[in-house]
Amino acid sequence: MKVTVSSIPFDPWSMLEEYQQQLPSGQFGGSNIFVGTMRDFNVGDSVAEMTLEHYPGMTEKHLEKICLQAIDRWQLVGALIVHRVGLLLPDDPIVLVAAWSAHRKEAFEASRFMIEDLKHSAPFWKKEKTTGGIRWVESNTPS
Amino acid sequence: MTITVKFFASLSEQLGKKEISLNAQDNLTLENVWSQATNNAVMPTKLLMAINMEYAQLTDPVNDGDEVAYFPPVTGG
């Protein structure tokens, strides 16, 4: 498994390729990938930029716990979480969650679990710059 | 005992502080620490909290050397 929290913009596709090359050959038959990208709108307003704050230390610890739970529950071959912090612009990837397993069912279920747990519990907070000013995002969308 | 108390995001802005070191008597809960660290500020209804980077509850005990954190609902991903 691998967890990365970084203020540097990332390319999810090259990170997937790099991580998958380290997995044991012939062991995975399915991989499922979720990439979250920054929109330029939210609750009816245009959003020009966003700042993501986090709790250094607890964030990484929590994301590692999510990966370990998913690996244990779905017997994953690999699990990857990458999350941006700092200043983001529209179209920037925010989060990458991916799971590799022997069969597709486990990869689908595990990646869904990982992104939902991350969104409900990992200590990140979004602050948006809109045409009306700067505001903290109070809650995530339900789905 | 001495503990470190951290605040994040909108809560940190509202209280005007990010981190303090608190010298306090023993046998405190997270609720007691909140009162002392914020000068009895009104507690937000949706407050989350952690002890040593693990989620915790208001009634959980705090020990010497602990790192305590209070923050609003999370919005990552």
Short mmCIF file of C-alpha atoms in Angstrom, two decimals:
data_model
loop_
_atom_site.label_atom_id
_atom_site.label_comp_id
_atom_site.label_asym_id
_atom_site.label_seq_id
_atom_site.Cartn_x
_atom_site.Cartn_y
_atom_site.Cartn_z
CA MET A 1 0.00 0.00 0.00
CA LYS A 2 1.03 3.58 -0.44
CA VAL A 3 -0.31 6.85 1.01
CA THR A 4 0.85 10.27 -0.15
CA VAL A 5 -0.31 13.72 1.04
CA SER A 6 1.37 16.50 -0.90
CA SER A 7 1.12 20.19 -1.78
CA ILE A 8 2.67 19.43 -5.19
CA PRO A 9 0.22 18.88 -8.13
CA PHE A 10 0.15 15.23 -9.22
CA ASP A 11 -0.70 13.26 -12.35
CA PRO A 12 -2.94 10.35 -11.21
CA TRP A 13 -2.27 8.25 -14.31
CA SER A 14 1.52 8.25 -13.98
CA MET A 15 1.21 7.55 -10.23
CA LEU A 16 -1.04 4.56 -10.99
CA GLU A 17 1.44 3.20 -13.51
CA GLU A 18 4.37 3.67 -11.17
CA TYR A 19 2.59 1.99 -8.24
CA GLN A 20 1.20 -0.91 -10.30
CA GLN A 21 4.68 -1.77 -11.57
CA GLN A 22 5.64 -2.56 -7.96
CA LEU A 23 2.79 -5.06 -7.46
CA PRO A 24 3.42 -8.82 -7.77
CA SER A 25 3.07 -9.95 -11.37
CA GLY A 26 0.07 -12.15 -12.19
CA GLN A 27 -1.67 -11.65 -8.81
CA PHE A 28 -4.36 -9.07 -9.66
CA GLY A 29 -7.23 -9.51 -12.08
CA GLY A 30 -9.10 -6.30 -11.35
CA SER A 31 -8.25 -2.73 -10.43
CA ASN A 32 -10.68 0.08 -9.69
CA ILE A 33 -9.76 3.74 -9.67
CA PHE A 34 -11.43 6.89 -8.36
CA VAL A 35 -10.05 10.33 -9.19
CA GLY A 36 -11.59 13.44 -7.61
CA THR A 37 -11.02 16.68 -9.53
CA MET A 38 -11.61 20.29 -8.52
CA ARG A 39 -14.76 21.87 -10.05
CA ASP A 40 -15.10 25.57 -10.88
CA PHE A 41 -18.54 25.70 -9.20
CA ASN A 42 -20.05 24.77 -5.85
CA VAL A 43 -23.51 25.37 -4.30
CA GLY A 44 -24.43 27.79 -7.08
CA ASP A 45 -21.25 29.91 -7.10
CA SER A 46 -18.21 30.05 -9.35
CA VAL A 47 -15.06 28.93 -7.58
CA ALA A 48 -11.73 30.42 -8.73
CA GLU A 49 -9.41 28.56 -6.36
CA MET A 50 -9.42 26.38 -3.28
CA THR A 51 -7.09 25.86 -0.33
CA LEU A 52 -7.00 22.48 1.38
CA GLU A 53 -5.90 22.45 5.02
CA HIS A 54 -5.13 19.21 6.83
CA TYR A 55 -3.92 17.87 10.17
CA PRO A 56 -0.34 16.74 9.44
CA GLY A 57 0.34 13.39 11.04
CA MET A 58 -3.28 12.45 11.78
CA THR A 59 -4.17 12.65 8.09
CA GLU A 60 -1.48 10.19 7.01
CA LYS A 61 -2.24 7.93 9.98
CA HIS A 62 -5.95 7.86 9.12
CA LEU A 63 -5.37 7.20 5.40
CA GLU A 64 -3.00 4.34 6.24
CA LYS A 65 -5.67 2.88 8.52
CA ILE A 66 -8.22 3.04 5.68
CA CYS A 67 -5.81 1.21 3.34
CA LEU A 68 -5.03 -1.48 5.91
CA GLN A 69 -8.73 -2.06 6.64
CA ALA A 70 -9.49 -2.38 2.91
CA ILE A 71 -6.55 -4.75 2.31
CA ASP A 72 -7.67 -6.94 5.21
CA ARG A 73 -11.40 -6.94 4.39
CA TRP A 74 -11.13 -7.52 0.62
CA GLN A 75 -7.74 -9.33 0.44
CA LEU A 76 -6.35 -6.63 -1.84
CA VAL A 77 -3.11 -7.07 -3.73
CA GLY A 78 -2.52 -3.31 -3.64
CA ALA A 79 -4.06 -0.08 -2.31
CA LEU A 80 -3.11 3.50 -3.16
CA ILE A 81 -4.31 6.86 -1.82
CA VAL A 82 -2.91 10.22 -2.98
CA HIS A 83 -4.37 13.54 -1.70
CA ARG A 84 -3.48 17.14 -2.48
CA VAL A 85 -3.26 19.91 0.10
CA GLY A 86 -2.48 23.62 -0.26
CA LEU A 87 -3.63 25.82 -3.13
CA LEU A 88 -5.64 24.11 -5.93
CA LEU A 89 -7.09 25.40 -9.18
CA PRO A 90 -10.04 24.06 -11.24
CA ASP A 91 -9.21 20.79 -13.03
CA ASP A 92 -6.46 19.93 -10.54
CA PRO A 93 -6.74 16.34 -9.29
CA ILE A 94 -7.61 16.43 -5.55
CA VAL A 95 -7.64 12.77 -4.67
CA LEU A 96 -6.72 9.39 -6.16
CA VAL A 97 -7.97 6.15 -4.60
CA ALA A 98 -7.24 2.79 -6.20
CA ALA A 99 -7.57 -0.88 -5.27
CA TRP A 100 -6.11 -3.98 -6.93
CA SER A 101 -7.59 -7.44 -6.27
CA ALA A 102 -7.90 -10.91 -7.76
CA HIS A 103 -11.45 -10.22 -9.02
CA ARG A 104 -13.46 -7.08 -9.87
CA LYS A 105 -16.02 -7.28 -7.04
CA GLU A 106 -13.39 -6.76 -4.35
CA ALA A 107 -11.71 -3.89 -6.25
CA PHE A 108 -15.04 -2.06 -6.72
CA GLU A 109 -16.15 -2.48 -3.11
CA ALA A 110 -12.77 -1.67 -1.58
CA SER A 111 -12.22 1.54 -3.56
CA ARG A 112 -15.76 2.70 -2.72
CA PHE A 113 -15.11 2.05 0.97
CA MET A 114 -11.78 3.91 0.83
CA ILE A 115 -13.11 7.10 -0.79
CA GLU A 116 -16.26 7.18 1.39
CA ASP A 117 -14.29 6.73 4.61
CA LEU A 118 -11.77 9.35 3.47
CA LYS A 119 -14.54 11.86 2.77
CA HIS A 120 -16.30 11.21 6.10
CA SER A 121 -13.31 10.96 8.42
CA ALA A 122 -9.91 12.05 7.06
CA PRO A 123 -8.98 15.45 8.55
CA PHE A 124 -8.98 17.73 5.50
CA TRP A 125 -10.86 21.05 5.17
CA LYS A 126 -11.65 22.98 1.97
CA LYS A 127 -11.69 26.76 1.75
CA GLU A 128 -13.05 28.26 -1.48
CA LYS A 129 -12.44 31.58 -3.17
CA THR A 130 -15.67 32.52 -4.97
CA THR A 131 -16.89 35.67 -6.67
CA GLY A 132 -18.64 36.47 -3.37
CA GLY A 133 -15.53 36.08 -1.20
CA ILE A 134 -13.68 33.38 0.71
CA ARG A 135 -15.61 30.69 2.61
CA TRP A 136 -15.04 27.36 4.34
CA VAL A 137 -16.89 24.41 2.81
CA GLU A 138 -19.18 23.23 5.61
CA SER A 139 -19.94 19.71 4.39
CA ASN A 140 -19.25 17.32 1.54
CA THR A 141 -21.86 16.37 -1.04
CA PRO A 142 -23.64 13.16 0.02
CA SER A 143 -22.55 11.22 -3.09
CA MET B 1 0.37 18.12 33.45
CA THR B 2 1.27 19.74 30.14
CA ILE B 3 -0.68 19.09 26.96
CA THR B 4 -0.63 20.48 23.44
CA VAL B 5 -3.96 21.71 22.11
CA LYS B 6 -4.51 22.26 18.36
CA PHE B 7 -7.38 23.89 16.45
CA PHE B 8 -7.99 23.61 12.71
CA ALA B 9 -9.78 25.30 9.81
CA SER B 10 -12.75 27.59 10.56
CA LEU B 11 -12.52 26.82 14.27
CA SER B 12 -8.92 28.03 14.39
CA GLU B 13 -9.96 31.29 12.70
CA GLN B 14 -12.94 31.81 15.04
CA LEU B 15 -10.81 31.28 18.16
CA GLY B 16 -7.81 33.19 16.80
CA LYS B 17 -5.38 30.40 17.72
CA LYS B 18 -3.88 27.35 16.06
CA GLU B 19 -1.89 25.69 18.84
CA ILE B 20 -1.29 26.26 22.53
CA SER B 21 0.57 24.52 25.31
CA LEU B 22 -1.68 24.09 28.33
CA ASN B 23 -0.50 23.58 31.89
CA ALA B 24 -3.43 21.99 33.68
CA GLN B 25 -4.30 19.85 36.68
CA ASP B 26 -4.61 16.07 36.29
CA ASN B 27 -7.82 14.09 35.62
CA LEU B 28 -9.25 16.23 32.84
CA THR B 29 -11.56 15.16 30.02
CA LEU B 30 -11.66 16.60 26.51
CA GLU B 31 -14.62 18.72 27.64
CA ASN B 32 -12.56 20.23 30.49
CA VAL B 33 -9.60 20.88 28.19
CA TRP B 34 -11.88 22.68 25.70
CA SER B 35 -13.08 25.03 28.46
CA GLN B 36 -9.57 25.82 29.68
CA ALA B 37 -7.99 26.17 26.25
CA THR B 38 -10.72 28.44 24.88
CA ASN B 39 -11.58 30.46 28.02
CA ASN B 40 -15.01 28.79 28.15
CA ALA B 41 -15.96 29.49 24.54
CA VAL B 42 -19.31 28.08 23.41
CA MET B 43 -18.70 24.64 21.93
CA PRO B 44 -19.85 24.24 18.29
CA THR B 45 -22.57 21.60 17.86
CA LYS B 46 -20.68 19.66 15.17
CA LEU B 47 -17.26 19.68 16.85
CA LEU B 48 -14.87 16.77 16.18
CA MET B 49 -11.90 15.97 18.42
CA ALA B 50 -8.86 13.74 18.71
CA ILE B 51 -6.30 12.61 21.28
CA ASN B 52 -2.86 11.75 19.91
CA MET B 53 -4.27 11.78 16.36
CA GLU B 54 -7.09 9.29 17.04
CA TYR B 55 -10.75 10.33 17.11
CA ALA B 56 -12.08 10.69 20.65
CA GLN B 57 -15.18 11.73 22.63
CA LEU B 58 -15.82 14.65 25.00
CA THR B 59 -15.77 12.36 28.05
CA ASP B 60 -12.41 10.73 27.18
CA PRO B 61 -9.57 11.40 29.67
CA VAL B 62 -6.50 13.42 28.72
CA ASN B 63 -3.07 12.51 30.07
CA ASP B 64 0.21 14.35 30.55
CA GLY B 65 2.04 14.86 27.25
CA ASP B 66 -1.03 14.22 25.09
CA GLU B 67 -1.70 16.12 21.87
CA VAL B 68 -5.36 17.14 21.74
CA ALA B 69 -7.12 18.57 18.68
CA TYR B 70 -10.53 20.13 18.00
CA PHE B 71 -11.88 20.71 14.49
CA PRO B 72 -15.04 21.16 12.38
CA PRO B 73 -16.58 18.44 10.15
CA VAL B 74 -14.08 17.29 7.53
CA THR B 75 -14.46 18.11 3.82
CA GLY B 76 -11.66 16.32 1.97
CA GLY B 77 -11.72 14.19 -1.15
#
